[in-house]
């Protein structure tokens, strides 16, 4: 670890922004959290907003490059960075970066997202996760594996030869929130008194393991209500059952028979997935820290190497 900054790293998602003053290995030296996501700002607002956040860092370190990833590069973000098509590795993603002009910041390099098509020809996309995967590959010093990035729209990606060859998106987090807050399933739920209480979550994961037909998930989801009606689960266990069911179904579909994967995300969510994975026979190993920043550093190095 060094105390010399080498990069201003910006992870700018849909609903929030995090900026890091980082050293050459990706370790955070200083951090800024902001609640204005890339899609909450209108045209012409992204550059002055980011410049105001980074003014102090940039004045002290005017030579530092700024790299941003996430929804900032979406069509509705600051400036569109068109998707790189799978298979996409470091070289392809680095070549597809775009520069957002900024007199105050000296230009901001934006990492593109990645797109792919499934067996039916249906398109799928990610923005930001590709940078985290690149960072995990750099941190683990490997070029193969399955990577899961849980969240509102969870991603399961397969990497071969250092390139993302395909991935699938699962609306697990968003579906959980919608079912919990906007359907009959949430009416009997109560906040969990003890977040470590495993009964409801384990029951949900086991229900996912028992699914046999595509429609069985919808049937099992309704049991969130009936388990409450018949007193088989306490009100504070019902949300955990629903979570376990959806997370378990996602892992079974995303793993596609693989018995191990690397999981990238917030510690609490990573642990939730590891718990479900262990119950389903899928070993999920936490990724190294600072994946997004590590990925941005790798992108900068690839650009530098290509210019030589």
PDB file of C-alpha atoms in Angstrom:
ATOM      1  CA  UNK A   1       0.000   0.000   0.000  1.00  0.00           C
ATOM      2  CA  UNK A   2       1.197   3.474  -0.910  1.00  0.00           C
ATOM      3  CA  UNK A   3      -0.030   6.879   0.195  1.00  0.00           C
ATOM      4  CA  UNK A   4       0.628   8.302  -3.268  1.00  0.00           C
ATOM      5  CA  UNK A   5      -2.598   8.799  -5.273  1.00  0.00           C
ATOM      6  CA  UNK A   6      -2.587   7.543  -8.861  1.00  0.00           C
ATOM      7  CA  UNK A   7      -6.237   7.755  -9.868  1.00  0.00           C
ATOM      8  CA  UNK A   8      -9.559   9.394  -9.141  1.00  0.00           C
ATOM      9  CA  UNK A   9     -12.006   6.507  -9.453  1.00  0.00           C
ATOM     10  CA  UNK A  10     -15.722   7.229  -9.900  1.00  0.00           C
ATOM     11  CA  UNK A  11     -18.402   4.557  -9.534  1.00  0.00           C
ATOM     12  CA  UNK A  12     -21.532   6.400 -10.696  1.00  0.00           C
ATOM     13  CA  UNK A  13     -24.640   4.262 -10.639  1.00  0.00           C
ATOM     14  CA  UNK A  14     -28.337   4.838 -11.094  1.00  0.00           C
ATOM     15  CA  UNK A  15     -29.048   6.256  -7.640  1.00  0.00           C
ATOM     16  CA  UNK A  16     -25.701   7.193  -6.084  1.00  0.00           C
ATOM     17  CA  UNK A  17     -22.076   8.136  -6.709  1.00  0.00           C
ATOM     18  CA  UNK A  18     -18.899   7.082  -4.983  1.00  0.00           C
ATOM     19  CA  UNK A  19     -15.539   8.606  -5.773  1.00  0.00           C
ATOM     20  CA  UNK A  20     -12.203   7.314  -4.533  1.00  0.00           C
ATOM     21  CA  UNK A  21      -8.755   8.818  -4.395  1.00  0.00           C
ATOM     22  CA  UNK A  22      -6.782   5.631  -4.956  1.00  0.00           C
ATOM     23  CA  UNK A  23      -3.195   4.444  -5.069  1.00  0.00           C
ATOM     24  CA  UNK A  24      -1.697   2.291  -7.822  1.00  0.00           C
ATOM     25  CA  UNK A  25      -3.013  -0.929  -6.278  1.00  0.00           C
ATOM     26  CA  UNK A  26      -6.561   0.389  -5.952  1.00  0.00           C
ATOM     27  CA  UNK A  27      -6.490   1.032  -2.221  1.00  0.00           C
ATOM     28  CA  UNK A  28      -8.689   3.942  -1.161  1.00  0.00           C
ATOM     29  CA  UNK A  29      -6.889   6.956   0.301  1.00  0.00           C
ATOM     30  CA  UNK A  30      -9.995   9.162   0.507  1.00  0.00           C
ATOM     31  CA  UNK A  31     -13.651   8.709  -0.399  1.00  0.00           C
ATOM     32  CA  UNK A  32     -16.673  10.804  -1.362  1.00  0.00           C
ATOM     33  CA  UNK A  33     -20.257   9.520  -1.173  1.00  0.00           C
ATOM     34  CA  UNK A  34     -23.052  11.394  -2.923  1.00  0.00           C
ATOM     35  CA  UNK A  35     -26.726  10.582  -3.397  1.00  0.00           C
ATOM     36  CA  UNK A  36     -27.235  11.973  -6.901  1.00  0.00           C
ATOM     37  CA  UNK A  37     -27.215   9.078  -9.303  1.00  0.00           C
ATOM     38  CA  UNK A  38     -26.288   9.404 -12.941  1.00  0.00           C
ATOM     39  CA  UNK A  39     -29.917   9.117 -14.052  1.00  0.00           C
ATOM     40  CA  UNK A  40     -31.172  11.759 -11.620  1.00  0.00           C
ATOM     41  CA  UNK A  41     -29.352  14.579 -13.424  1.00  0.00           C
ATOM     42  CA  UNK A  42     -30.393  16.252 -16.648  1.00  0.00           C
ATOM     43  CA  UNK A  43     -28.391  17.151 -19.710  1.00  0.00           C
ATOM     44  CA  UNK A  44     -25.547  19.508 -18.871  1.00  0.00           C
ATOM     45  CA  UNK A  45     -25.694  18.819 -15.123  1.00  0.00           C
ATOM     46  CA  UNK A  46     -23.242  15.909 -14.788  1.00  0.00           C
ATOM     47  CA  UNK A  47     -20.015  17.804 -15.500  1.00  0.00           C
ATOM     48  CA  UNK A  48     -20.539  20.709 -13.065  1.00  0.00           C
ATOM     49  CA  UNK A  49     -21.854  18.367 -10.384  1.00  0.00           C
ATOM     50  CA  UNK A  50     -18.843  16.042 -10.581  1.00  0.00           C
ATOM     51  CA  UNK A  51     -16.447  19.001 -10.811  1.00  0.00           C
ATOM     52  CA  UNK A  52     -17.892  20.423  -7.587  1.00  0.00           C
ATOM     53  CA  UNK A  53     -17.385  17.118  -5.786  1.00  0.00           C
ATOM     54  CA  UNK A  54     -13.830  16.611  -7.008  1.00  0.00           C
ATOM     55  CA  UNK A  55     -12.642  20.232  -6.826  1.00  0.00           C
ATOM     56  CA  UNK A  56     -10.405  19.742  -3.787  1.00  0.00           C
ATOM     57  CA  UNK A  57      -8.771  16.524  -5.048  1.00  0.00           C
ATOM     58  CA  UNK A  58      -8.231  17.944  -8.507  1.00  0.00           C
ATOM     59  CA  UNK A  59      -6.698  21.156  -7.182  1.00  0.00           C
ATOM     60  CA  UNK A  60      -4.211  19.171  -5.082  1.00  0.00           C
ATOM     61  CA  UNK A  61      -3.543  16.537  -7.759  1.00  0.00           C
ATOM     62  CA  UNK A  62      -4.204  18.179 -11.128  1.00  0.00           C
ATOM     63  CA  UNK A  63      -2.309  15.485 -13.039  1.00  0.00           C
ATOM     64  CA  UNK A  64      -4.454  12.554 -11.867  1.00  0.00           C
ATOM     65  CA  UNK A  65      -6.623  10.801 -14.463  1.00  0.00           C
ATOM     66  CA  UNK A  66     -10.318  10.417 -13.724  1.00  0.00           C
ATOM     67  CA  UNK A  67     -12.083   7.219 -14.740  1.00  0.00           C
ATOM     68  CA  UNK A  68     -15.817   6.629 -14.281  1.00  0.00           C
ATOM     69  CA  UNK A  69     -17.893   3.501 -14.725  1.00  0.00           C
ATOM     70  CA  UNK A  70     -21.543   2.601 -14.279  1.00  0.00           C
ATOM     71  CA  UNK A  71     -24.729   4.243 -15.491  1.00  0.00           C
ATOM     72  CA  UNK A  72     -22.873   7.511 -16.078  1.00  0.00           C
ATOM     73  CA  UNK A  73     -22.122   6.047 -19.521  1.00  0.00           C
ATOM     74  CA  UNK A  74     -25.747   5.160 -20.289  1.00  0.00           C
ATOM     75  CA  UNK A  75     -27.795   6.877 -22.971  1.00  0.00           C
ATOM     76  CA  UNK A  76     -29.606   8.783 -20.192  1.00  0.00           C
ATOM     77  CA  UNK A  77     -26.354   9.552 -18.342  1.00  0.00           C
ATOM     78  CA  UNK A  78     -23.617  12.114 -18.967  1.00  0.00           C
ATOM     79  CA  UNK A  79     -22.402  10.826 -22.307  1.00  0.00           C
ATOM     80  CA  UNK A  80     -23.175   7.489 -23.919  1.00  0.00           C
ATOM     81  CA  UNK A  81     -20.398   4.921 -24.012  1.00  0.00           C
ATOM     82  CA  UNK A  82     -21.754   2.281 -26.440  1.00  0.00           C
ATOM     83  CA  UNK A  83     -21.693  -1.298 -25.196  1.00  0.00           C
ATOM     84  CA  UNK A  84     -18.771  -3.530 -26.058  1.00  0.00           C
ATOM     85  CA  UNK A  85     -20.078  -6.836 -27.395  1.00  0.00           C
ATOM     86  CA  UNK A  86     -19.190 -10.189 -25.868  1.00  0.00           C
ATOM     87  CA  UNK A  87     -16.729 -11.758 -25.903  1.00  0.00           C
ATOM     88  CA  UNK A  88     -15.183  -8.686 -24.292  1.00  0.00           C
ATOM     89  CA  UNK A  89     -11.973  -8.551 -22.314  1.00  0.00           C
ATOM     90  CA  UNK A  90      -9.673  -5.841 -21.139  1.00  0.00           C
ATOM     91  CA  UNK A  91      -8.487  -4.896 -24.636  1.00  0.00           C
ATOM     92  CA  UNK A  92     -12.002  -4.599 -26.095  1.00  0.00           C
ATOM     93  CA  UNK A  93     -13.408  -2.686 -23.139  1.00  0.00           C
ATOM     94  CA  UNK A  94     -10.423  -0.328 -22.951  1.00  0.00           C
ATOM     95  CA  UNK A  95     -10.679   0.404 -26.688  1.00  0.00           C
ATOM     96  CA  UNK A  96     -14.360   1.295 -26.308  1.00  0.00           C
ATOM     97  CA  UNK A  97     -13.920   3.884 -23.541  1.00  0.00           C
ATOM     98  CA  UNK A  98     -15.028   7.431 -24.326  1.00  0.00           C
ATOM     99  CA  UNK A  99     -13.885  10.808 -23.033  1.00  0.00           C
ATOM    100  CA  UNK A 100     -16.465  13.138 -21.494  1.00  0.00           C
ATOM    101  CA  UNK A 101     -15.126  16.667 -22.060  1.00  0.00           C
ATOM    102  CA  UNK A 102     -14.588  18.863 -19.015  1.00  0.00           C
ATOM    103  CA  UNK A 103     -12.482  21.987 -18.785  1.00  0.00           C
ATOM    104  CA  UNK A 104     -12.538  21.820 -15.000  1.00  0.00           C
ATOM    105  CA  UNK A 105     -11.563  18.152 -14.773  1.00  0.00           C
ATOM    106  CA  UNK A 106      -9.436  17.792 -17.881  1.00  0.00           C
ATOM    107  CA  UNK A 107     -11.745  15.170 -19.340  1.00  0.00           C
ATOM    108  CA  UNK A 108     -13.233  12.072 -17.724  1.00  0.00           C
ATOM    109  CA  UNK A 109     -12.694   8.637 -19.244  1.00  0.00           C
ATOM    110  CA  UNK A 110     -15.884   6.577 -19.137  1.00  0.00           C
ATOM    111  CA  UNK A 111     -15.793   2.783 -19.259  1.00  0.00           C
ATOM    112  CA  UNK A 112     -18.438   1.259 -21.552  1.00  0.00           C
ATOM    113  CA  UNK A 113     -20.888  -1.408 -20.581  1.00  0.00           C
ATOM    114  CA  UNK A 114     -20.978  -4.865 -22.154  1.00  0.00           C
ATOM    115  CA  UNK A 115     -23.757  -6.556 -24.119  1.00  0.00           C
ATOM    116  CA  UNK A 116     -24.451 -10.152 -25.112  1.00  0.00           C
ATOM    117  CA  UNK A 117     -27.230 -12.306 -26.534  1.00  0.00           C
ATOM    118  CA  UNK A 118     -28.643 -15.485 -25.060  1.00  0.00           C
ATOM    119  CA  UNK A 119     -29.415 -18.739 -26.863  1.00  0.00           C
ATOM    120  CA  UNK A 120     -32.721 -17.277 -28.103  1.00  0.00           C
ATOM    121  CA  UNK A 121     -30.995 -14.195 -29.454  1.00  0.00           C
ATOM    122  CA  UNK A 122     -32.411 -11.928 -26.727  1.00  0.00           C
ATOM    123  CA  UNK A 123     -30.064  -9.078 -25.707  1.00  0.00           C
ATOM    124  CA  UNK A 124     -28.689  -8.544 -22.215  1.00  0.00           C
ATOM    125  CA  UNK A 125     -26.592  -5.672 -20.864  1.00  0.00           C
ATOM    126  CA  UNK A 126     -24.458  -4.586 -17.921  1.00  0.00           C
ATOM    127  CA  UNK A 127     -22.890  -1.260 -16.931  1.00  0.00           C
ATOM    128  CA  UNK A 128     -20.345  -1.055 -14.153  1.00  0.00           C
ATOM    129  CA  UNK A 129     -20.270  -4.775 -13.423  1.00  0.00           C
ATOM    130  CA  UNK A 130     -17.816  -5.378 -16.283  1.00  0.00           C
ATOM    131  CA  UNK A 131     -15.324  -3.047 -14.578  1.00  0.00           C
ATOM    132  CA  UNK A 132     -15.715  -4.914 -11.298  1.00  0.00           C
ATOM    133  CA  UNK A 133     -15.139  -8.226 -13.071  1.00  0.00           C
ATOM    134  CA  UNK A 134     -11.963  -6.859 -14.662  1.00  0.00           C
ATOM    135  CA  UNK A 135     -10.834  -5.747 -11.211  1.00  0.00           C
ATOM    136  CA  UNK A 136     -11.567  -9.150  -9.709  1.00  0.00           C
ATOM    137  CA  UNK A 137      -9.610 -10.854 -12.487  1.00  0.00           C
ATOM    138  CA  UNK A 138      -6.673  -8.524 -11.842  1.00  0.00           C
ATOM    139  CA  UNK A 139      -6.846  -9.076  -8.090  1.00  0.00           C
ATOM    140  CA  UNK A 140      -7.100 -12.858  -8.401  1.00  0.00           C
ATOM    141  CA  UNK A 141      -4.576 -13.004 -11.264  1.00  0.00           C
ATOM    142  CA  UNK A 142      -6.741 -15.382 -13.237  1.00  0.00           C
ATOM    143  CA  UNK A 143      -8.559 -15.430 -16.560  1.00  0.00           C
ATOM    144  CA  UNK A 144     -11.308 -18.001 -16.078  1.00  0.00           C
ATOM    145  CA  UNK A 145     -14.304 -18.442 -13.855  1.00  0.00           C
ATOM    146  CA  UNK A 146     -17.892 -17.619 -13.020  1.00  0.00           C
ATOM    147  CA  UNK A 147     -18.640 -14.264 -11.402  1.00  0.00           C
ATOM    148  CA  UNK A 148     -21.825 -13.235  -9.646  1.00  0.00           C
ATOM    149  CA  UNK A 149     -22.663  -9.628  -8.786  1.00  0.00           C
ATOM    150  CA  UNK A 150     -25.802  -9.643  -6.608  1.00  0.00           C
ATOM    151  CA  UNK A 151     -28.113  -6.683  -6.320  1.00  0.00           C
ATOM    152  CA  UNK A 152     -31.197  -5.088  -7.793  1.00  0.00           C
ATOM    153  CA  UNK A 153     -30.331  -6.648 -11.139  1.00  0.00           C
ATOM    154  CA  UNK A 154     -27.938  -9.492 -10.344  1.00  0.00           C
ATOM    155  CA  UNK A 155     -25.426 -10.591 -12.969  1.00  0.00           C
ATOM    156  CA  UNK A 156     -23.893 -14.014 -13.543  1.00  0.00           C
ATOM    157  CA  UNK A 157     -20.959 -13.809 -15.955  1.00  0.00           C
ATOM    158  CA  UNK A 158     -18.678 -16.415 -17.453  1.00  0.00           C
ATOM    159  CA  UNK A 159     -15.070 -15.540 -18.182  1.00  0.00           C
ATOM    160  CA  UNK A 160     -12.800 -17.522 -20.486  1.00  0.00           C
ATOM    161  CA  UNK A 161      -9.327 -16.485 -21.526  1.00  0.00           C
ATOM    162  CA  UNK A 162      -9.707 -13.201 -19.667  1.00  0.00           C
ATOM    163  CA  UNK A 163     -12.827 -12.236 -21.636  1.00  0.00           C
ATOM    164  CA  UNK A 164     -16.468 -12.053 -20.595  1.00  0.00           C
ATOM    165  CA  UNK A 165     -18.020 -14.562 -22.995  1.00  0.00           C
ATOM    166  CA  UNK A 166     -21.598 -14.293 -21.759  1.00  0.00           C
ATOM    167  CA  UNK A 167     -23.778 -13.340 -18.823  1.00  0.00           C
ATOM    168  CA  UNK A 168     -27.343 -13.331 -17.531  1.00  0.00           C
ATOM    169  CA  UNK A 169     -29.269 -10.719 -15.556  1.00  0.00           C
ATOM    170  CA  UNK A 170     -31.722 -11.689 -12.804  1.00  0.00           C
ATOM    171  CA  UNK A 171     -34.107  -9.067 -11.377  1.00  0.00           C
ATOM    172  CA  UNK A 172     -33.813 -10.618  -7.922  1.00  0.00           C
ATOM    173  CA  UNK A 173     -33.496  -7.504  -5.772  1.00  0.00           C
ATOM    174  CA  UNK A 174     -36.116  -5.557  -7.680  1.00  0.00           C
ATOM    175  CA  UNK A 175     -38.559  -8.483  -7.702  1.00  0.00           C
ATOM    176  CA  UNK A 176     -38.119  -8.942  -3.933  1.00  0.00           C
ATOM    177  CA  UNK A 177     -38.814  -5.258  -3.272  1.00  0.00           C
ATOM    178  CA  UNK A 178     -41.839  -5.205  -5.576  1.00  0.00           C
ATOM    179  CA  UNK A 179     -43.375  -8.365  -4.119  1.00  0.00           C
ATOM    180  CA  UNK A 180     -42.688  -7.282  -0.553  1.00  0.00           C
ATOM    181  CA  UNK A 181     -43.939  -3.726  -0.843  1.00  0.00           C
ATOM    182  CA  UNK A 182     -46.640  -3.863  -3.521  1.00  0.00           C
ATOM    183  CA  UNK A 183     -48.411  -7.232  -3.300  1.00  0.00           C
ATOM    184  CA  UNK A 184     -50.475  -9.243  -0.858  1.00  0.00           C
ATOM    185  CA  UNK A 185     -47.299 -11.070   0.220  1.00  0.00           C
ATOM    186  CA  UNK A 186     -46.109  -8.118   2.264  1.00  0.00           C
ATOM    187  CA  UNK A 187     -49.252  -7.639   4.334  1.00  0.00           C
ATOM    188  CA  UNK A 188     -48.322 -10.136   7.035  1.00  0.00           C
ATOM    189  CA  UNK A 189     -44.609  -9.374   7.132  1.00  0.00           C
ATOM    190  CA  UNK A 190     -42.963  -7.756  10.129  1.00  0.00           C
ATOM    191  CA  UNK A 191     -39.407  -6.437  10.444  1.00  0.00           C
ATOM    192  CA  UNK A 192     -37.018  -9.160  11.551  1.00  0.00           C
ATOM    193  CA  UNK A 193     -36.120  -8.865  15.210  1.00  0.00           C
ATOM    194  CA  UNK A 194     -32.888 -10.759  14.596  1.00  0.00           C
ATOM    195  CA  UNK A 195     -31.367 -10.463  11.124  1.00  0.00           C
ATOM    196  CA  UNK A 196     -29.239 -13.535  11.772  1.00  0.00           C
ATOM    197  CA  UNK A 197     -32.315 -15.753  12.361  1.00  0.00           C
ATOM    198  CA  UNK A 198     -31.938 -18.366   9.594  1.00  0.00           C
ATOM    199  CA  UNK A 199     -35.210 -20.319   9.632  1.00  0.00           C
ATOM    200  CA  UNK A 200     -37.189 -18.392   7.040  1.00  0.00           C
ATOM    201  CA  UNK A 201     -34.241 -17.878   4.696  1.00  0.00           C
ATOM    202  CA  UNK A 202     -33.237 -21.550   4.801  1.00  0.00           C
ATOM    203  CA  UNK A 203     -36.814 -22.631   4.118  1.00  0.00           C
ATOM    204  CA  UNK A 204     -36.901 -20.338   1.098  1.00  0.00           C
ATOM    205  CA  UNK A 205     -33.620 -21.675  -0.288  1.00  0.00           C
ATOM    206  CA  UNK A 206     -34.889 -25.248   0.166  1.00  0.00           C
ATOM    207  CA  UNK A 207     -38.092 -24.313  -1.671  1.00  0.00           C
ATOM    208  CA  UNK A 208     -35.983 -23.007  -4.558  1.00  0.00           C
ATOM    209  CA  UNK A 209     -34.070 -26.309  -4.655  1.00  0.00           C
ATOM    210  CA  UNK A 210     -37.401 -28.160  -4.992  1.00  0.00           C
ATOM    211  CA  UNK A 211     -38.594 -26.168  -8.037  1.00  0.00           C
ATOM    212  CA  UNK A 212     -39.173 -28.409 -11.055  1.00  0.00           C
ATOM    213  CA  UNK A 213     -41.228 -26.406 -13.570  1.00  0.00           C
ATOM    214  CA  UNK A 214     -40.883 -22.739 -14.631  1.00  0.00           C
ATOM    215  CA  UNK A 215     -44.171 -21.780 -12.968  1.00  0.00           C
ATOM    216  CA  UNK A 216     -43.265 -23.413  -9.667  1.00  0.00           C
ATOM    217  CA  UNK A 217     -41.485 -20.233  -8.553  1.00  0.00           C
ATOM    218  CA  UNK A 218     -44.759 -18.298  -8.665  1.00  0.00           C
ATOM    219  CA  UNK A 219     -46.473 -20.986  -6.619  1.00  0.00           C
ATOM    220  CA  UNK A 220     -43.665 -21.081  -4.060  1.00  0.00           C
ATOM    221  CA  UNK A 221     -43.756 -17.280  -3.790  1.00  0.00           C
ATOM    222  CA  UNK A 222     -47.423 -17.389  -2.750  1.00  0.00           C
ATOM    223  CA  UNK A 223     -46.446 -19.615   0.149  1.00  0.00           C
ATOM    224  CA  UNK A 224     -44.974 -16.464   1.703  1.00  0.00           C
ATOM    225  CA  UNK A 225     -48.576 -15.608   2.547  1.00  0.00           C
ATOM    226  CA  UNK A 226     -49.881 -19.047   3.474  1.00  0.00           C
ATOM    227  CA  UNK A 227     -46.975 -19.858   5.783  1.00  0.00           C
ATOM    228  CA  UNK A 228     -48.019 -16.746   7.689  1.00  0.00           C
ATOM    229  CA  UNK A 229     -51.728 -17.547   7.598  1.00  0.00           C
ATOM    230  CA  UNK A 230     -51.194 -20.993   9.068  1.00  0.00           C
ATOM    231  CA  UNK A 231     -48.534 -19.946  11.573  1.00  0.00           C
ATOM    232  CA  UNK A 232     -45.736 -22.012  10.036  1.00  0.00           C
ATOM    233  CA  UNK A 233     -43.501 -18.941   9.939  1.00  0.00           C
ATOM    234  CA  UNK A 234     -43.541 -15.931  12.245  1.00  0.00           C
ATOM    235  CA  UNK A 235     -44.270 -12.553  10.631  1.00  0.00           C
ATOM    236  CA  UNK A 236     -40.619 -11.533  10.978  1.00  0.00           C
ATOM    237  CA  UNK A 237     -39.518 -14.654   9.042  1.00  0.00           C
ATOM    238  CA  UNK A 238     -41.712 -14.186   5.971  1.00  0.00           C
ATOM    239  CA  UNK A 239     -39.505 -11.674   4.166  1.00  0.00           C
ATOM    240  CA  UNK A 240     -36.538 -13.956   4.795  1.00  0.00           C
ATOM    241  CA  UNK A 241     -38.413 -16.860   3.223  1.00  0.00           C
ATOM    242  CA  UNK A 242     -39.151 -14.795   0.116  1.00  0.00           C
ATOM    243  CA  UNK A 243     -35.540 -13.620  -0.043  1.00  0.00           C
ATOM    244  CA  UNK A 244     -34.222 -17.171   0.285  1.00  0.00           C
ATOM    245  CA  UNK A 245     -36.590 -18.398  -2.420  1.00  0.00           C
ATOM    246  CA  UNK A 246     -35.584 -15.728  -4.951  1.00  0.00           C
ATOM    247  CA  UNK A 247     -31.867 -15.841  -4.165  1.00  0.00           C
ATOM    248  CA  UNK A 248     -31.879 -19.634  -4.271  1.00  0.00           C
ATOM    249  CA  UNK A 249     -33.700 -19.720  -7.611  1.00  0.00           C
ATOM    250  CA  UNK A 250     -31.216 -17.222  -9.003  1.00  0.00           C
ATOM    251  CA  UNK A 251     -28.190 -19.218  -7.874  1.00  0.00           C
ATOM    252  CA  UNK A 252     -29.552 -22.434  -9.359  1.00  0.00           C
ATOM    253  CA  UNK A 253     -30.236 -20.748 -12.695  1.00  0.00           C
ATOM    254  CA  UNK A 254     -27.108 -18.603 -12.793  1.00  0.00           C
ATOM    255  CA  UNK A 255     -24.628 -21.261 -11.752  1.00  0.00           C
ATOM    256  CA  UNK A 256     -25.838 -23.615 -14.507  1.00  0.00           C
ATOM    257  CA  UNK A 257     -24.307 -26.603 -12.824  1.00  0.00           C
ATOM    258  CA  UNK A 258     -21.070 -24.886 -11.776  1.00  0.00           C
ATOM    259  CA  UNK A 259     -20.119 -25.754  -8.214  1.00  0.00           C
ATOM    260  CA  UNK A 260     -18.153 -22.575  -7.520  1.00  0.00           C
ATOM    261  CA  UNK A 261     -18.108 -18.874  -8.396  1.00  0.00           C
ATOM    262  CA  UNK A 262     -16.638 -15.574  -7.229  1.00  0.00           C
ATOM    263  CA  UNK A 263     -19.100 -13.118  -5.701  1.00  0.00           C
ATOM    264  CA  UNK A 264     -18.578  -9.356  -5.865  1.00  0.00           C
ATOM    265  CA  UNK A 265     -20.643  -6.994  -3.725  1.00  0.00           C
ATOM    266  CA  UNK A 266     -21.394  -5.448  -0.361  1.00  0.00           C
ATOM    267  CA  UNK A 267     -20.350  -7.706   2.550  1.00  0.00           C
ATOM    268  CA  UNK A 268     -23.856  -8.342   3.912  1.00  0.00           C
ATOM    269  CA  UNK A 269     -25.231  -9.265   0.500  1.00  0.00           C
ATOM    270  CA  UNK A 270     -22.189 -11.400  -0.288  1.00  0.00           C
ATOM    271  CA  UNK A 271     -22.735 -13.339   2.942  1.00  0.00           C
ATOM    272  CA  UNK A 272     -26.422 -13.870   2.127  1.00  0.00           C
ATOM    273  CA  UNK A 273     -25.492 -15.375  -1.234  1.00  0.00           C
ATOM    274  CA  UNK A 274     -22.720 -17.488   0.307  1.00  0.00           C
ATOM    275  CA  UNK A 275     -25.182 -18.888   2.845  1.00  0.00           C
ATOM    276  CA  UNK A 276     -27.674 -19.806   0.133  1.00  0.00           C
ATOM    277  CA  UNK A 277     -24.937 -21.162  -2.115  1.00  0.00           C
ATOM    278  CA  UNK A 278     -23.574 -23.433   0.598  1.00  0.00           C
ATOM    279  CA  UNK A 279     -27.047 -24.891   1.073  1.00  0.00           C
ATOM    280  CA  UNK A 280     -27.292 -25.555  -2.669  1.00  0.00           C
ATOM    281  CA  UNK A 281     -23.802 -26.964  -3.135  1.00  0.00           C
ATOM    282  CA  UNK A 282     -22.370 -23.887  -4.868  1.00  0.00           C
ATOM    283  CA  UNK A 283     -19.267 -22.455  -3.200  1.00  0.00           C
ATOM    284  CA  UNK A 284     -19.215 -18.667  -3.518  1.00  0.00           C
ATOM    285  CA  UNK A 285     -15.865 -17.054  -2.741  1.00  0.00           C
ATOM    286  CA  UNK A 286     -15.684 -13.299  -1.991  1.00  0.00           C
ATOM    287  CA  UNK A 287     -13.767 -11.262  -4.546  1.00  0.00           C
ATOM    288  CA  UNK A 288     -10.789  -9.086  -3.582  1.00  0.00           C
ATOM    289  CA  UNK A 289     -11.524  -5.585  -2.304  1.00  0.00           C
ATOM    290  CA  UNK A 290     -11.709  -2.467  -4.488  1.00  0.00           C
ATOM    291  CA  UNK A 291     -12.794  -4.338  -7.632  1.00  0.00           C
ATOM    292  CA  UNK A 292     -14.212  -1.311  -9.463  1.00  0.00           C
ATOM    293  CA  UNK A 293     -11.077   0.754  -8.899  1.00  0.00           C
ATOM    294  CA  UNK A 294      -8.794  -2.178  -9.747  1.00  0.00           C
ATOM    295  CA  UNK A 295     -10.722  -2.621 -12.974  1.00  0.00           C
ATOM    296  CA  UNK A 296     -10.348   1.048 -13.882  1.00  0.00           C
ATOM    297  CA  UNK A 297      -6.607   0.872 -13.216  1.00  0.00           C
ATOM    298  CA  UNK A 298      -6.392  -2.165 -15.508  1.00  0.00           C
ATOM    299  CA  UNK A 299      -8.284  -0.268 -18.218  1.00  0.00           C
ATOM    300  CA  UNK A 300      -5.867   2.680 -17.998  1.00  0.00           C
ATOM    301  CA  UNK A 301      -2.886   0.340 -18.234  1.00  0.00           C
ATOM    302  CA  UNK A 302      -4.376  -1.408 -21.265  1.00  0.00           C
ATOM    303  CA  UNK A 303      -4.870   1.959 -22.998  1.00  0.00           C
ATOM    304  CA  UNK A 304      -1.294   2.962 -22.180  1.00  0.00           C
ATOM    305  CA  UNK A 305       0.080  -0.355 -23.448  1.00  0.00           C
ATOM    306  CA  UNK A 306      -1.910  -0.080 -26.691  1.00  0.00           C
ATOM    307  CA  UNK A 307      -0.346   3.305 -27.418  1.00  0.00           C
ATOM    308  CA  UNK A 308       3.214   2.052 -27.160  1.00  0.00           C
TER     309      UNK A 308
END
